[in-house]
mmCIF file of C-alpha atoms in Angstrom:
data_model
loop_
_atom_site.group_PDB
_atom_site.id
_atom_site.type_symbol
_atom_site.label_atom_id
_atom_site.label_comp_id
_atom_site.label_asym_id
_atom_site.label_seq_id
_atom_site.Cartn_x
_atom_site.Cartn_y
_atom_site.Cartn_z
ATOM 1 C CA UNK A 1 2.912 -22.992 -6.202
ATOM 2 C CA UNK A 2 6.012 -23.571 -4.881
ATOM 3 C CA UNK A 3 6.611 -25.362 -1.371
ATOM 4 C CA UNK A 4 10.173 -25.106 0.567
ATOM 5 C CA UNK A 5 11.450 -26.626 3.527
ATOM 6 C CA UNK A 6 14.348 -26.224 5.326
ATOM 7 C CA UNK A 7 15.820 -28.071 9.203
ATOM 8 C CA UNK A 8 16.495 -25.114 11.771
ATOM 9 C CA UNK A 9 17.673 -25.335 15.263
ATOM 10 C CA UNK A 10 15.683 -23.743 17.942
ATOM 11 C CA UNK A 11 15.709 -24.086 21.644
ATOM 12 C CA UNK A 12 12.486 -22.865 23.782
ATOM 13 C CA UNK A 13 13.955 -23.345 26.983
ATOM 14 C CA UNK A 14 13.850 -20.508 28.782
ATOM 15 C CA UNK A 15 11.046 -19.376 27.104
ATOM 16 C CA UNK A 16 7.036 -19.056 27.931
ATOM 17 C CA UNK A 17 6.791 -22.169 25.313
ATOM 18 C CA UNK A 18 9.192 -24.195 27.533
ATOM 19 C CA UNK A 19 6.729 -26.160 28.805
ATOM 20 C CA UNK A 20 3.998 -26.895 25.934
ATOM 21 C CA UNK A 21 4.025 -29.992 23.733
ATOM 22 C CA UNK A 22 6.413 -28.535 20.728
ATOM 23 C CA UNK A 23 4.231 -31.036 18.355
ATOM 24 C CA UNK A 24 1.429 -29.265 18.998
ATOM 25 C CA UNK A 25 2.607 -25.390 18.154
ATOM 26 C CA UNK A 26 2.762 -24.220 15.460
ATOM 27 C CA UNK A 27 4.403 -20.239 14.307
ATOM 28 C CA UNK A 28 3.138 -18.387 11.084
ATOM 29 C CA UNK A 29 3.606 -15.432 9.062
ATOM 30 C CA UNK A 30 1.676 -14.111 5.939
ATOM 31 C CA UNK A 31 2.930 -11.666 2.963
ATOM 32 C CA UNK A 32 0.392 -9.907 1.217
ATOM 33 C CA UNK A 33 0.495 -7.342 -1.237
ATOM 34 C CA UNK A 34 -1.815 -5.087 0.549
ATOM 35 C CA UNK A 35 -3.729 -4.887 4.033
ATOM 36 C CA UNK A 36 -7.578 -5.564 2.737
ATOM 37 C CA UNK A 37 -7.945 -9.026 1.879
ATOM 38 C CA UNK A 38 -10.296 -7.918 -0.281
ATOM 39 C CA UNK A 39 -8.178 -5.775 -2.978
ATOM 40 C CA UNK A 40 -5.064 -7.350 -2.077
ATOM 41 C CA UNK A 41 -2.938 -10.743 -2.482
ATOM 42 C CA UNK A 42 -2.110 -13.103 -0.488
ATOM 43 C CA UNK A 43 1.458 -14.912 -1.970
ATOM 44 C CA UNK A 44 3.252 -16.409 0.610
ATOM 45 C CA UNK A 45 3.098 -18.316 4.194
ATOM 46 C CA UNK A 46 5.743 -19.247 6.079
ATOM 47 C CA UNK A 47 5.301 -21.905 9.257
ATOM 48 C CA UNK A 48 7.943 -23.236 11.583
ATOM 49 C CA UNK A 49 6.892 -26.407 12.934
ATOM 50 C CA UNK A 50 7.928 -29.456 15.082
ATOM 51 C CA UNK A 51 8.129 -32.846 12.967
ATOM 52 C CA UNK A 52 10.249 -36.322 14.218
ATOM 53 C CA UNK A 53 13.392 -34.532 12.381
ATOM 54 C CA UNK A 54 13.283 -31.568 14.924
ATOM 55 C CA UNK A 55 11.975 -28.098 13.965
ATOM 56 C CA UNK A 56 11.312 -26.851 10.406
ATOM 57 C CA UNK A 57 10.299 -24.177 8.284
ATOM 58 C CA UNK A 58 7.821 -24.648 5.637
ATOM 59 C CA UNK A 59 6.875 -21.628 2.775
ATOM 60 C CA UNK A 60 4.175 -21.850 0.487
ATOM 61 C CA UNK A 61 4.981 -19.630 -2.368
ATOM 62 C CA UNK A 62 2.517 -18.374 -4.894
ATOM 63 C CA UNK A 63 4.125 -18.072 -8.083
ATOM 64 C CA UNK A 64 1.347 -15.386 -9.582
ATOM 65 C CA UNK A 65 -1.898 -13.779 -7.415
ATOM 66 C CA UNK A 66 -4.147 -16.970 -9.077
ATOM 67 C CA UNK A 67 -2.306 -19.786 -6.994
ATOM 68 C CA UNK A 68 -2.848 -17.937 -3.432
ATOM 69 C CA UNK A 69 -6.313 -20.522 -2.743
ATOM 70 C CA UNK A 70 -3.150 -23.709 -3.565
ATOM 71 C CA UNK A 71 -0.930 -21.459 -0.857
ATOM 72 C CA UNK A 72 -4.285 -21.330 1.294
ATOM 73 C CA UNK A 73 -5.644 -24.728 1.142
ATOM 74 C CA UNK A 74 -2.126 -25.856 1.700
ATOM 75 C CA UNK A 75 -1.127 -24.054 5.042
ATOM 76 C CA UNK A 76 -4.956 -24.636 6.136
ATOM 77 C CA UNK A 77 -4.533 -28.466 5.519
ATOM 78 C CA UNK A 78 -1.207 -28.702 7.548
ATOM 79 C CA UNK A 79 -2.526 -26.564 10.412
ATOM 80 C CA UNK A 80 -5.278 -28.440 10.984
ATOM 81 C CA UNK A 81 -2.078 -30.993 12.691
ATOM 82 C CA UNK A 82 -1.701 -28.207 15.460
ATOM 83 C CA UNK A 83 -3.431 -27.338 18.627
ATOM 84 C CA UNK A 84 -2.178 -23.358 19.249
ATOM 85 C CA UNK A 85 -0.864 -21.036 16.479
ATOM 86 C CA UNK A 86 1.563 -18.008 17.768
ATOM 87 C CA UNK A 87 2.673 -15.130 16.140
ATOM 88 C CA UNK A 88 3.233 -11.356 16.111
ATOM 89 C CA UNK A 89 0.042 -9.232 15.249
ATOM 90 C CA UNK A 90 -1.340 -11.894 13.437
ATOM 91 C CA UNK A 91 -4.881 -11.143 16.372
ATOM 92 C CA UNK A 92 -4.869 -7.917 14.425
ATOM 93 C CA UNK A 93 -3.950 -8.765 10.836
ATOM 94 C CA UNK A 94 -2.742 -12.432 9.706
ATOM 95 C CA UNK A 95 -5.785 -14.341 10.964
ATOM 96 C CA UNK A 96 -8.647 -12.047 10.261
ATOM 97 C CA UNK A 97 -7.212 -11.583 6.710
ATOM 98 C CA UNK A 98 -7.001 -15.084 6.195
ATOM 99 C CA UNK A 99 -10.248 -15.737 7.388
ATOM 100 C CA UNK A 100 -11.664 -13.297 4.561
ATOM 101 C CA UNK A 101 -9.807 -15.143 2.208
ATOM 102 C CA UNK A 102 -11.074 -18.251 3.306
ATOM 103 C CA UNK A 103 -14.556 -17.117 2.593
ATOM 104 C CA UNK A 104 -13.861 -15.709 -0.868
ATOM 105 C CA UNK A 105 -12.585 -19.104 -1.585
ATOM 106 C CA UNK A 106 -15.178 -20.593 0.996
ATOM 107 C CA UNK A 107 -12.614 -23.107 2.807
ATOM 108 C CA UNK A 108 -12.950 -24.279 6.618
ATOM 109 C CA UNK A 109 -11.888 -21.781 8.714
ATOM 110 C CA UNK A 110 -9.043 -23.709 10.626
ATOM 111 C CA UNK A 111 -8.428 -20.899 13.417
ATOM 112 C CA UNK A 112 -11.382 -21.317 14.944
ATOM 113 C CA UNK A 113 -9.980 -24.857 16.301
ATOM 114 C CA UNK A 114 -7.034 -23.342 17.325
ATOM 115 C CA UNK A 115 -5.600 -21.158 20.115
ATOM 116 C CA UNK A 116 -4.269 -18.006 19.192
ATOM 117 C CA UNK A 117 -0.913 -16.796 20.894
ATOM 118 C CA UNK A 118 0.004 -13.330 19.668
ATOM 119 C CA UNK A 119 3.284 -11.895 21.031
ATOM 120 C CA UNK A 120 2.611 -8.708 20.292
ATOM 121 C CA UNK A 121 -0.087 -8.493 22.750
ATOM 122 C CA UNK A 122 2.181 -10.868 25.052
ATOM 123 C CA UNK A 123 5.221 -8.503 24.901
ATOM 124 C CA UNK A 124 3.240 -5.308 24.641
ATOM 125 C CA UNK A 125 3.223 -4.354 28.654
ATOM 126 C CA UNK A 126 6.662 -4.083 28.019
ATOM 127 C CA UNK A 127 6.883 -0.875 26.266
ATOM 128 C CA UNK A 128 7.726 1.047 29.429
ATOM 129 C CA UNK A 129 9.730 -1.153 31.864
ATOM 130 C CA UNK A 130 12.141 -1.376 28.721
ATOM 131 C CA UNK A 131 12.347 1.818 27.325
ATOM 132 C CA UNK A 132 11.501 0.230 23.929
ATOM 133 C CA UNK A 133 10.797 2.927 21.505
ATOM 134 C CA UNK A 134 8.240 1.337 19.080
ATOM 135 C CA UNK A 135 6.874 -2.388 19.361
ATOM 136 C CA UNK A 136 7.595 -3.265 15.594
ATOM 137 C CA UNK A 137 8.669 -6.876 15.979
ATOM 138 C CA UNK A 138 11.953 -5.242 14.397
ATOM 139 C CA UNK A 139 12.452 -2.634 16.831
ATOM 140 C CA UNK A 140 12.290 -5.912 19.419
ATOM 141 C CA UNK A 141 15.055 -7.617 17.199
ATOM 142 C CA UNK A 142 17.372 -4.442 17.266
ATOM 143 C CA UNK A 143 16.665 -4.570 21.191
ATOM 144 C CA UNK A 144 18.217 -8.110 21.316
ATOM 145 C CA UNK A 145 21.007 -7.191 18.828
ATOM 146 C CA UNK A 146 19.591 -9.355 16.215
ATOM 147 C CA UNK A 147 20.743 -8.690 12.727
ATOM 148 C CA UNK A 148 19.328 -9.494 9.575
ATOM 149 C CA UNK A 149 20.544 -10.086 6.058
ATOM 150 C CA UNK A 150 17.121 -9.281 4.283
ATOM 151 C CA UNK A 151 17.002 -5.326 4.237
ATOM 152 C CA UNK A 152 13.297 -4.995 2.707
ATOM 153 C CA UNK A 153 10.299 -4.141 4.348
ATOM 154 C CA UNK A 154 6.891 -5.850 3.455
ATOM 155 C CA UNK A 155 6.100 -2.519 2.090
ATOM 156 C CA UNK A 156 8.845 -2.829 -0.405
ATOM 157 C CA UNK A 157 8.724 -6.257 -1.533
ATOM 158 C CA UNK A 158 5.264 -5.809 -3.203
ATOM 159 C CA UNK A 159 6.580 -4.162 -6.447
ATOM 160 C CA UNK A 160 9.201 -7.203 -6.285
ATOM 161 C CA UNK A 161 6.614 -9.507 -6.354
ATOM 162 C CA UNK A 162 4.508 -8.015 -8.967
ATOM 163 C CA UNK A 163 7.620 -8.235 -10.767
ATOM 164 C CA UNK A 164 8.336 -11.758 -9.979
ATOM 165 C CA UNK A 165 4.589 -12.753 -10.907
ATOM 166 C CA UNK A 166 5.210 -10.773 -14.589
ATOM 167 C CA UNK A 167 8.989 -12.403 -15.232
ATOM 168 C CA UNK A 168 9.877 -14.836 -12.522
ATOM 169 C CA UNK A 169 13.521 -14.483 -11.434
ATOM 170 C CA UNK A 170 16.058 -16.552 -8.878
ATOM 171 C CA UNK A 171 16.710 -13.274 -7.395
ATOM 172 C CA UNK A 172 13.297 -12.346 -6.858
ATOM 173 C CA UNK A 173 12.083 -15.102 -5.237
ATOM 174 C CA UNK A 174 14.934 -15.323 -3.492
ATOM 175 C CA UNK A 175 14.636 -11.948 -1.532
ATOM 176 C CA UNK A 176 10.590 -12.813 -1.214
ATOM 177 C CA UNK A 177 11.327 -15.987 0.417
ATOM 178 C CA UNK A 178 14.561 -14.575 2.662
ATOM 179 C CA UNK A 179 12.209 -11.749 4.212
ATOM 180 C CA UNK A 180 9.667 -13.875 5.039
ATOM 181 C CA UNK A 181 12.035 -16.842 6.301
ATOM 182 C CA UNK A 182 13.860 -14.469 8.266
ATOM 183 C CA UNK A 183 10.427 -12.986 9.803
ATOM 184 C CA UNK A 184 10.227 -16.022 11.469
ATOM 185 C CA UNK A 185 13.439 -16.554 12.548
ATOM 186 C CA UNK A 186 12.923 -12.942 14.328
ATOM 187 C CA UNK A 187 9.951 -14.209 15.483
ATOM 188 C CA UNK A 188 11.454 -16.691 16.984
ATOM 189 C CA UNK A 189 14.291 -14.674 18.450
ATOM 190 C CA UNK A 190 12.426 -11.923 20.130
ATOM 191 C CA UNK A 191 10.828 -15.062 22.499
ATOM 192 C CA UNK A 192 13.453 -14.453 25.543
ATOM 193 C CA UNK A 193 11.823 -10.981 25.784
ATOM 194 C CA UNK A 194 9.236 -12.771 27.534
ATOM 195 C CA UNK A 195 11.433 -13.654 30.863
ATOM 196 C CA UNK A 196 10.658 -10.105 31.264
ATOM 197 C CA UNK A 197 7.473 -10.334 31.897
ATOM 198 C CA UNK A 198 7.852 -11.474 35.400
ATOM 199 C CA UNK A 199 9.066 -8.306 36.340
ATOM 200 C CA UNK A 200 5.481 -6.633 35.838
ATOM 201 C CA UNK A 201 3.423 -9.682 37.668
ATOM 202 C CA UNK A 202 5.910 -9.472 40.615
ATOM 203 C CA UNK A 203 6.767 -12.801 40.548
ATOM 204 C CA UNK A 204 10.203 -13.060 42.244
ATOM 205 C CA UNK A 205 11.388 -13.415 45.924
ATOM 206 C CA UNK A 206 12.973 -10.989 48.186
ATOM 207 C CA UNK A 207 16.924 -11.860 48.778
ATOM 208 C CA UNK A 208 17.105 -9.015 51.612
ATOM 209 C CA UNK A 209 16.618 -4.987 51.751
ATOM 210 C CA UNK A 210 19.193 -2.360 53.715
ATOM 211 C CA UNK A 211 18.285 1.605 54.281
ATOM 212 C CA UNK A 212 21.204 3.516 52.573
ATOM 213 C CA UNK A 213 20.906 7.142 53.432
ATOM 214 C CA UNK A 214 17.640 8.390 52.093
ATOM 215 C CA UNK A 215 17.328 5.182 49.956
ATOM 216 C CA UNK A 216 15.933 1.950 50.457
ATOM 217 C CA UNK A 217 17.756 -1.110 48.304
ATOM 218 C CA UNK A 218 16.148 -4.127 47.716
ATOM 219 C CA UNK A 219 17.887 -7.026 46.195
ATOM 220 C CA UNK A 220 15.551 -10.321 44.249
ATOM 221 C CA UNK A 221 16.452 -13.373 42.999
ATOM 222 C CA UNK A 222 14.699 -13.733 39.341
ATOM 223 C CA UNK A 223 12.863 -17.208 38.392
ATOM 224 C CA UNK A 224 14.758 -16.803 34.508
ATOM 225 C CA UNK A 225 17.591 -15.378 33.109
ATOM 226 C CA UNK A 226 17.277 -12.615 31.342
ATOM 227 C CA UNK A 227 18.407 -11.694 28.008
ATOM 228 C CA UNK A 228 19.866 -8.387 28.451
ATOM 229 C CA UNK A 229 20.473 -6.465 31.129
ATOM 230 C CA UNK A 230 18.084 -3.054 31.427
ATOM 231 C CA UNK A 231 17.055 -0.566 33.608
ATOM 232 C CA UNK A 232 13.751 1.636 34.507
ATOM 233 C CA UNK A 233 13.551 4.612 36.334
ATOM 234 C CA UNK A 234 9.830 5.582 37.923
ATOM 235 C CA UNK A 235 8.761 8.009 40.099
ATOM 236 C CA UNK A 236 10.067 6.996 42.902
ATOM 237 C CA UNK A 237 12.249 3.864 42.600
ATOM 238 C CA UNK A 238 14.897 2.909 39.986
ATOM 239 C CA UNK A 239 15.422 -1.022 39.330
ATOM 240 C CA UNK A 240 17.868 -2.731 37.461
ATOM 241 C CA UNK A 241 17.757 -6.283 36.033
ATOM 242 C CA UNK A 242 20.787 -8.560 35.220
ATOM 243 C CA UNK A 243 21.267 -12.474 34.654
ATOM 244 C CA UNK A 244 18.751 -13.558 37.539
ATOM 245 C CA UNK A 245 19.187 -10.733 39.814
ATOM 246 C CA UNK A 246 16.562 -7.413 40.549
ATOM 247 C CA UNK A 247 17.959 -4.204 42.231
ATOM 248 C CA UNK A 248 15.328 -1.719 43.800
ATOM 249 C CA UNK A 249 16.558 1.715 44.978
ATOM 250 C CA UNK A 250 13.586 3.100 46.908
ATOM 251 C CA UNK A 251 13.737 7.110 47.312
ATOM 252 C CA UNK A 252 12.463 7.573 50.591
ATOM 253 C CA UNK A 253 12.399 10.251 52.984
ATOM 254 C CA UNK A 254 14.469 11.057 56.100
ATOM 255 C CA UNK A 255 12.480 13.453 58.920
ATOM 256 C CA UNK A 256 9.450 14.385 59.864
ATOM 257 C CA UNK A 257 6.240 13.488 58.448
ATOM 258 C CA UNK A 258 2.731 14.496 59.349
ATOM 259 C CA UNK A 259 -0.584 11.837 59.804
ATOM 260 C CA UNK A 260 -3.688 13.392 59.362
ATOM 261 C CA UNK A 261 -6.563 12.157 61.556
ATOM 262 C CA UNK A 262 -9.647 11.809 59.495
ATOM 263 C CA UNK A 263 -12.231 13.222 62.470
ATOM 264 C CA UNK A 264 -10.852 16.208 62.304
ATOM 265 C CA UNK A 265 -13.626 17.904 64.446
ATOM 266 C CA UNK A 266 -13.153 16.299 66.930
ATOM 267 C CA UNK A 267 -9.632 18.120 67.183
ATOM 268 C CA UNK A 268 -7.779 20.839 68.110
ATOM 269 C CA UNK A 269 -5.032 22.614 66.607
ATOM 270 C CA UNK A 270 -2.190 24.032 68.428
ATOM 271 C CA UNK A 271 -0.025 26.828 66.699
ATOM 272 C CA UNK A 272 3.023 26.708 68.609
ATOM 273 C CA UNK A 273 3.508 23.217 68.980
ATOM 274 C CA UNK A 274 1.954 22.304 65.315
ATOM 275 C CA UNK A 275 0.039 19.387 65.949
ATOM 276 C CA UNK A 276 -3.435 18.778 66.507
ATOM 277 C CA UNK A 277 -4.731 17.032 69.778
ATOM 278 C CA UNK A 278 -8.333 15.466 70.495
ATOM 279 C CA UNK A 279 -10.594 17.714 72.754
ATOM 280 C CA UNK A 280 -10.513 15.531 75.501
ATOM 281 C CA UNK A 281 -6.560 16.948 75.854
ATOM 282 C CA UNK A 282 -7.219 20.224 74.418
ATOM 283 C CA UNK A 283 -10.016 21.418 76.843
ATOM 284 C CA UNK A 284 -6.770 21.681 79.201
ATOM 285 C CA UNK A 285 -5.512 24.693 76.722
ATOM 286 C CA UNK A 286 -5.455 27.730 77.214
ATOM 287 C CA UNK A 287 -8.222 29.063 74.289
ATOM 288 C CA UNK A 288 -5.385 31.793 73.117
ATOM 289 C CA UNK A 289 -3.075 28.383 72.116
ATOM 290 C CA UNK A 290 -5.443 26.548 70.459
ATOM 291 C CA UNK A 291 -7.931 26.806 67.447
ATOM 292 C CA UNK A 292 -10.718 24.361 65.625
ATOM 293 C CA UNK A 293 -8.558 21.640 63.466
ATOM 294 C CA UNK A 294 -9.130 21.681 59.835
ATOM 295 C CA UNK A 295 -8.706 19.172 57.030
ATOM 296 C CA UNK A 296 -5.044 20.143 56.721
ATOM 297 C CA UNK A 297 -4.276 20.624 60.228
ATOM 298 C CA UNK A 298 -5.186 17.897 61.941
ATOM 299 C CA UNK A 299 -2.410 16.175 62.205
ATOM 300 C CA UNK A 300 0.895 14.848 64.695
ATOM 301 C CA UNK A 301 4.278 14.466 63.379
ATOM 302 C CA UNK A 302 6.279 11.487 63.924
ATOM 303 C CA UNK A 303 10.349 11.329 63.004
ATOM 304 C CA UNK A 304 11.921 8.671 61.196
ATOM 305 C CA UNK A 305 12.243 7.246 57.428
ATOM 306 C CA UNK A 306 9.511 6.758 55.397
ATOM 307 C CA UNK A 307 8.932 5.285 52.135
ATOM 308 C CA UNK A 308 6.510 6.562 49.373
ATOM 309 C CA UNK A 309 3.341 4.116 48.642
ATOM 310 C CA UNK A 310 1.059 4.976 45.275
ATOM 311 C CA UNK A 311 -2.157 4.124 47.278
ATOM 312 C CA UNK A 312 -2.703 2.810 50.885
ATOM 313 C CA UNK A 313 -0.769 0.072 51.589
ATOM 314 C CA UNK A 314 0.643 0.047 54.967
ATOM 315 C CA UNK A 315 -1.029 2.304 57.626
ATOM 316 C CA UNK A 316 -0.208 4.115 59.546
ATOM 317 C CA UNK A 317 -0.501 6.680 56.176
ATOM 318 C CA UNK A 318 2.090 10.265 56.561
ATOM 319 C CA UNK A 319 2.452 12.960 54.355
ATOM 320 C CA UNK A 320 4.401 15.781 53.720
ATOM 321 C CA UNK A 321 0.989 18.095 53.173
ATOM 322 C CA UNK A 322 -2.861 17.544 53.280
ATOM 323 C CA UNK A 323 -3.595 17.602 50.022
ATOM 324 C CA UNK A 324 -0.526 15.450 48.216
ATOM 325 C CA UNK A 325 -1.131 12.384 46.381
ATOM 326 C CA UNK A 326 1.723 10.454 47.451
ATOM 327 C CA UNK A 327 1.582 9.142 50.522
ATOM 328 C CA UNK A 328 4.161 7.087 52.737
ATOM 329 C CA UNK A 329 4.658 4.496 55.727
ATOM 330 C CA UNK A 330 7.592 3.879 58.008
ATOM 331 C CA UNK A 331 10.205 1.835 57.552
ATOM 332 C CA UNK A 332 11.049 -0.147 60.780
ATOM 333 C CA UNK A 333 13.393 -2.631 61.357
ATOM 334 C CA UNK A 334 10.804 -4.924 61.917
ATOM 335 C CA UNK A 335 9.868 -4.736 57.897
ATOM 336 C CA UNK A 336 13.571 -4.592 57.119
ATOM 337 C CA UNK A 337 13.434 -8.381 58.544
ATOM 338 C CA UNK A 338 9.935 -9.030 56.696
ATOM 339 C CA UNK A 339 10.642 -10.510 53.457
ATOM 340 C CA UNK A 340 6.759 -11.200 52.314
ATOM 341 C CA UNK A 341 6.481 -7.594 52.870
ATOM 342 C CA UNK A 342 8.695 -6.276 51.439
ATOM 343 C CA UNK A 343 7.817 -8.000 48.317
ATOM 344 C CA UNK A 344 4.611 -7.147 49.100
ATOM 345 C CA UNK A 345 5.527 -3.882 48.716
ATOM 346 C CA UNK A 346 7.680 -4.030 45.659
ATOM 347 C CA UNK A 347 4.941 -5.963 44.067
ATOM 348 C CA UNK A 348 2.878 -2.836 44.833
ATOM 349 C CA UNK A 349 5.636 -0.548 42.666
ATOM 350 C CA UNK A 350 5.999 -2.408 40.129
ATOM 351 C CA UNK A 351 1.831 -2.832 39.705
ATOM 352 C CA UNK A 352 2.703 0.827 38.642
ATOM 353 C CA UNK A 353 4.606 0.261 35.370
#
């Protein structure tokens, strides 16, 4: 087995780790030659760590398929040191593999004194607000701009290693060790992704809001700063994110919309004016002007400009027709001045994502 270490520099701030105790995490990544740990070998695992010298990464290297228990025991021994273990898909394929391996070779299972931290799942509800066309934690690195030097996939670096375990070679191992070294270092990059994540839980503040024609703009002040600047268009706002700032551009409606009264037999509706008025009023009709409300036409208008809402939010509730799905509310001056509603509000788009 062979064992390499080697000083890197890496800064969390900024970062959903920011805050933890940095001796206490540890980040991992297996390569296997296969994805049953059953027909399949395990030959190297790469760590990066947090030791008195600043932060490290460690690779235990299995020269040929017999030493993966030393490359086992090893990484099992020094994670026992750690409180949380993070990494990307490892929920869904590092742990439980190395788990069956543990019980073919029946070790301690070390994970199950840990807490597991998968980015993948972290990241995931990002998909859509970033237009990100796959969720490969390579298609996140190309997001950021992050280059690599290693050009293999996993896929690919089997038959190298096959090789390398028939007639070892510098090169070899030196392209096994570089994907896997620079796994984590991509790993590690792809962490500023998460000052996204705010975004979706609505946790910013309101900075102010102005109607501008049909539109309503919003603009937030962001609690991080975020990586790259991006932009989402929904179905009926379009925000933009840059540095520390949010932009919302509300499509809203300028005119008349219609409320529909829910007791709609208790109504009357009148033709010529087209509204509906309660029978108290309408008994003071003449019978020619007026007919039995329905469902759809018991309703007044009001003028004004409205803004769509996915479900009821604020009431009173308008409508362009009976039977649409998106409703709306006014907007009056009065919310233009309430900040805790309108983030109420954009906290209610967003929840939409």
């Amino acid at each position: 087995m062979i064992t390499k270490i080697y000083p890197i520099q890496l800064n969390l701030n900024g970062t959903a780790f920011q805050d933890y105790n940095k001796s206490g995490m540890l980040f991992f990544d297996i390569e296997t030659t296969g994805l049953s740990a059953r027909s399949s070998s395990l030959y190297l695992i790469g760590a990066v760590s947090y030791a008195p010298s600043g932060w490290q990464i460690t690779q235990w290297f299995a020269e040929t398929p017999s030493e993966e228990d030393q490359v086992l025991a090893a990484f099992l021994a020094f994670a026992r040191k750690f409180s949380q273990v993070i990494h990307f898909n490892g929920d869904r394929f590092d742990i439980p593999y190395l788990q069956e391996k543990c019980r073919a070779y029946q070790l301690a299972d070390t994970f199950s004194t840990l807490v597991s931290r998968d980015l993948y799942r972290m990241l995931r509800p990002l998909k859509n607000l970033l237009s990100l066309p796959a969720l490969k934690q390579k298609s996140l690195e190309e997001f950021l701009d992050i280059r690599r030097e290693d050009q293999y996939s996993g896929g690919e670096l089997i038959d190298i290693y096959h090789q390398y375990a028939s007639v070892p070679s510098k090169d070899s191992l030196r392209l096994l060790l570089l994907h896997n070294y620079e796994d984590l270092l991509g790993m590690l990059s792809i962490l500023p992704l998460l000052s996204y994540l705010p975004v979706l839980n609505g946790s910013f503040g309101v900075a102010g809001g102005h109607a501008a024609g049909d539109s309503l703009i919003i603009e937030t002040w962001y609690p991080a700063k975020l990586p790259k600047p991006f932009s989402y268009r929904g179905e009926h706002f379009y925000l933009t994110g840059e540095n520390t700032r949010l932009a919302f551009q509300i499509h809203g409606i300028r005119g008349s919309l219609k409320h529909f009264f829910p007791d709609y037999k208790n109504y009357y509706y009148l033709p010529l004016e087209d509204i509906a008025i309660h029978k108290s009023i309408a008994a003071y009709v003449d019978k020619d002007y007026r007919e039995p409300a329905t469902a759809a036409t018991c309703f007044t208008k009001k003028e004004g400009f409205f803004l769509p809402q996915n479900d009821i939010l604020f009431e009173p509730v308008f409508k362009e027709a009976y039977k649409d799905k998106v409703s709306y509310f006014q907007c009056t001056e009065k919310f233009l001045q309430d900040k805790e509603q309108m983030l109420r509000y954009l906290r209610h788009l967003v929840s939409a994502i």
